[in-house]
GROMACS .gro file of C-alpha atoms in nm:
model
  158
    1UNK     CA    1  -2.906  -7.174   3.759
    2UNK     CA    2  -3.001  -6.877   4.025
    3UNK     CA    3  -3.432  -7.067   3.958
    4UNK     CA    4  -3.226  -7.427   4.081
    5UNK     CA    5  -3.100  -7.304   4.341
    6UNK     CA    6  -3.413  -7.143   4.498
    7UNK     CA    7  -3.591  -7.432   4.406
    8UNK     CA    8  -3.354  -7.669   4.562
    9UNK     CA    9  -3.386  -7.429   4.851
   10UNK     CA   10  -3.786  -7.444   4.906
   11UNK     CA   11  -3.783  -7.782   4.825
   12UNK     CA   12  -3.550  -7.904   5.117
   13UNK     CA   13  -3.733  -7.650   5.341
   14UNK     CA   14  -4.034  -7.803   5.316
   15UNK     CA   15  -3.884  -8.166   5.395
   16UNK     CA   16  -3.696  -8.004   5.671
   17UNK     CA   17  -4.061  -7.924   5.837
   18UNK     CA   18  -4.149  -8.307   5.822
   19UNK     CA   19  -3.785  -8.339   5.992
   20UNK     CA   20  -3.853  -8.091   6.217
   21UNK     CA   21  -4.223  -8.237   6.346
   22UNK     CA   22  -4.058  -8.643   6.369
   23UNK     CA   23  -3.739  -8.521   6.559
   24UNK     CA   24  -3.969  -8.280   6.783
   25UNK     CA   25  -4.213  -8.563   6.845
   26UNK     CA   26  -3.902  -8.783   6.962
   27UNK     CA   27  -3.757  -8.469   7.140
   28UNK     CA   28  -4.106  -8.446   7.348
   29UNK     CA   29  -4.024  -8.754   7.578
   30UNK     CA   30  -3.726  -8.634   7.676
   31UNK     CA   31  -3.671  -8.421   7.988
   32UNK     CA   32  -3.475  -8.159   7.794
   33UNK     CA   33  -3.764  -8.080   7.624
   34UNK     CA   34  -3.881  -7.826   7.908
   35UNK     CA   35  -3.631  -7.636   7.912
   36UNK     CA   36  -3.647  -7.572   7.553
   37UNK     CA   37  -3.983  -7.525   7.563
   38UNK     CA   38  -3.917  -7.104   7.674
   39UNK     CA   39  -3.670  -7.087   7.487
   40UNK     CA   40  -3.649  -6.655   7.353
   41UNK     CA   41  -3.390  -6.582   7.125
   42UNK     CA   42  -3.483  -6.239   7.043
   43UNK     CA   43  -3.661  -6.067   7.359
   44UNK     CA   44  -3.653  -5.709   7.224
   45UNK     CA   45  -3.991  -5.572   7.067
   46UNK     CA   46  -3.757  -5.314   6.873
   47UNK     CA   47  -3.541  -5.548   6.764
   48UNK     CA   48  -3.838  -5.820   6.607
   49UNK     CA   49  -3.955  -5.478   6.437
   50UNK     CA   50  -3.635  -5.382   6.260
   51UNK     CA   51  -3.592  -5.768   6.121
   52UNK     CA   52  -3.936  -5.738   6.009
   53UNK     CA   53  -4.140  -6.028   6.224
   54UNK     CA   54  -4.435  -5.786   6.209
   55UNK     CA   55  -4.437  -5.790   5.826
   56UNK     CA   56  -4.353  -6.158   5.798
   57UNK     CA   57  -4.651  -6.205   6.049
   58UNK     CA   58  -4.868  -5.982   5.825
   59UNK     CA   59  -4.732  -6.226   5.531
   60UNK     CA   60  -4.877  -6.529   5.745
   61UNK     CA   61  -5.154  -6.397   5.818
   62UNK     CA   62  -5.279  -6.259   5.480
   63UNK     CA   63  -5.174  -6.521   5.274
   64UNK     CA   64  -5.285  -6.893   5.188
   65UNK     CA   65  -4.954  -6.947   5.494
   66UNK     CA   66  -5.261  -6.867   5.699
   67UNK     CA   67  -5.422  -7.231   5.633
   68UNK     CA   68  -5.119  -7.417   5.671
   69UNK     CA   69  -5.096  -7.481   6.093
   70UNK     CA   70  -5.548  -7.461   6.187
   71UNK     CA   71  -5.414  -7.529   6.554
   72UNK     CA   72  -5.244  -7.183   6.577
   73UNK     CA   73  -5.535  -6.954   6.579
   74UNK     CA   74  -5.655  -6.789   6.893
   75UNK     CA   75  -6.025  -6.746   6.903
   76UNK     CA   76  -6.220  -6.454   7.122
   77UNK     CA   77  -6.321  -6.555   7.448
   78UNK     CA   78  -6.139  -6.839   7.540
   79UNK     CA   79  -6.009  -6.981   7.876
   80UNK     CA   80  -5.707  -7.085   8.039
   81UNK     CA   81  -5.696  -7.417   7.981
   82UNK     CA   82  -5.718  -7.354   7.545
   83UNK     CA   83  -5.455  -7.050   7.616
   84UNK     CA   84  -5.196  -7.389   7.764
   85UNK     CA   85  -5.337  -7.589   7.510
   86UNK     CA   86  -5.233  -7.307   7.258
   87UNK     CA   87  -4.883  -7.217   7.424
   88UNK     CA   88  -4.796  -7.627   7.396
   89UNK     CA   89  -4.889  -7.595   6.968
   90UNK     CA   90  -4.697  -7.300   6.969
   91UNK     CA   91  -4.370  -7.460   7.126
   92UNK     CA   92  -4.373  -7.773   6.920
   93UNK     CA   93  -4.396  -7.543   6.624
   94UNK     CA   94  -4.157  -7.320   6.710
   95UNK     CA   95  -3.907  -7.593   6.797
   96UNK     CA   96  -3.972  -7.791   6.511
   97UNK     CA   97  -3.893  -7.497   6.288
   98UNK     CA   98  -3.558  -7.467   6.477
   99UNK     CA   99  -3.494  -7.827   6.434
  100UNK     CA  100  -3.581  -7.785   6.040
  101UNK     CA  101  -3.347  -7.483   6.058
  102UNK     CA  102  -3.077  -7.655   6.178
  103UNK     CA  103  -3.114  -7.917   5.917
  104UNK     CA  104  -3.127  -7.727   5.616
  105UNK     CA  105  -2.822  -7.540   5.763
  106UNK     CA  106  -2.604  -7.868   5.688
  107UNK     CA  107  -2.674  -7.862   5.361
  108UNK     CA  108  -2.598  -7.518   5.321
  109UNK     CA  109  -2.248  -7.600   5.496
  110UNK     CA  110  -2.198  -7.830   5.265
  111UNK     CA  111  -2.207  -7.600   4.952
  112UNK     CA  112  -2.000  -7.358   5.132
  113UNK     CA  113  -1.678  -7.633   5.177
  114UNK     CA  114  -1.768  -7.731   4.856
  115UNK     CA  115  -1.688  -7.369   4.732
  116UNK     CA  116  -2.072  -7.336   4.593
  117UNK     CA  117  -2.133  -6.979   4.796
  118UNK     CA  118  -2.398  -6.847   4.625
  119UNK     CA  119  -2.635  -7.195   4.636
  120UNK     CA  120  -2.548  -7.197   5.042
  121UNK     CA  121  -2.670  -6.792   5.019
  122UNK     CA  122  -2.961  -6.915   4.861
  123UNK     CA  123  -3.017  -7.192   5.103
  124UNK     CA  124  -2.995  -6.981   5.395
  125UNK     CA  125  -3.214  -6.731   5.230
  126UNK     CA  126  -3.491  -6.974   5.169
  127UNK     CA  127  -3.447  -7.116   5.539
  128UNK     CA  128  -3.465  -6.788   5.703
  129UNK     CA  129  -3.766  -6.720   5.562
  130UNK     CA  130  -3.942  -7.078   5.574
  131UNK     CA  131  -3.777  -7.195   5.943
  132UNK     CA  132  -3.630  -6.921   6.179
  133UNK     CA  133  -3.856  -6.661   6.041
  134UNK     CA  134  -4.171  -6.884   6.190
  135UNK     CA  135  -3.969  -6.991   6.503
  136UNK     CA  136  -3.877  -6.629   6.589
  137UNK     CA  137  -4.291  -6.554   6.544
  138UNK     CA  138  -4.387  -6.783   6.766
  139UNK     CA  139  -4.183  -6.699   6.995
  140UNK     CA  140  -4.320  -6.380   6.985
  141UNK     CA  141  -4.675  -6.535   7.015
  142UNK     CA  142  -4.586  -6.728   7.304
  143UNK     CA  143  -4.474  -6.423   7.509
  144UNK     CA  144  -4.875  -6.263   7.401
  145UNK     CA  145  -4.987  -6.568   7.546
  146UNK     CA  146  -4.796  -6.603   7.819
  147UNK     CA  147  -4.870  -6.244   7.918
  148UNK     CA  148  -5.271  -6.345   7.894
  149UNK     CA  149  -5.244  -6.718   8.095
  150UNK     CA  150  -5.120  -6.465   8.346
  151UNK     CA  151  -5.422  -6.226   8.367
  152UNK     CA  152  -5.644  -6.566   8.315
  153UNK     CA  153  -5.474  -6.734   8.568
  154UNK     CA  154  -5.514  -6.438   8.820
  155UNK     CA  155  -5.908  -6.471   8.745
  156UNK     CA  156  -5.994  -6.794   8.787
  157UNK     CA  157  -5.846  -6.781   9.134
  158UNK     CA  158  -6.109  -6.716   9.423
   0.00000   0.00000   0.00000
């Protein structure tokens, strides 16, 4: 029952990533999109450490997770204009993993009315993992880049 469950779980996580990029895409025209665009849940270096973004970034970057978002990859010696191009793939990931976060969360409030508490555990477990986990990373990324559009920015002024 526990193997349904997780597979249940992984299963609408991935569909919540296709849910995620259409409602982000449709989120994009809007004007409320800016302001989401910095968003920074977690601002504290300590605090990423001690829920374990570094390792889950390790996981990311060691594993075949690596292949799965090409756009996301910062080469050596690049300019400002590919750092904004960069920060912009970086937000519409991040914020489409919140979106599929949010989604999977419904069904995960729906086993808990319907008394099903360990299936919504597993759910959530899953969704960490596969949604905030990658939002809360890029977040992280986006404050690296931010930091270096800053110093690039400062040199391409005369």
């Amino acid at each position: 029952m526990i193997i349904k469950h997780f597979t249940f779980g992984i299963s609408i996580a991935f569909i919540s990533w296709i849910v995620g990029m259409i409602l982000n895409a449709l989120l994009m025209k809007t004007a409320y999109y800016k302001s989401i665009s910095n968003l920074n849940m977690i601002e504290s270096k300590t605090l990423n450490k001690n829920i374990g973004i570094g390792a889950f970034k390790w996981v990311v970057k060691n594993t075949p997770f690596k292949f799965f978002n090409q756009k996301l990859q910062l080469k050596t010696k690049i300019g400002l204009p590919e750092l904004e191009v960069l920060r912009k793939e970086m937000t519409v990931a991040e914020i489409s993993h919140l979106i599929g976060f949010g989604f999977v969360t419904v069904f995960a409030l729906v086993k808990v009315f319907n008394s099903n508490y360990l299936f919504a555990l597993i759910i959530m477990l899953v969704n960490v993992l596969m949604n905030l986990y990658p939002s809360l990373l890029q977040q992280e990324n986006k404050r690296r880049i931010d930091r270096l559009i800053k110093v690039a920015g400062r040199k391409s002024r005369p």
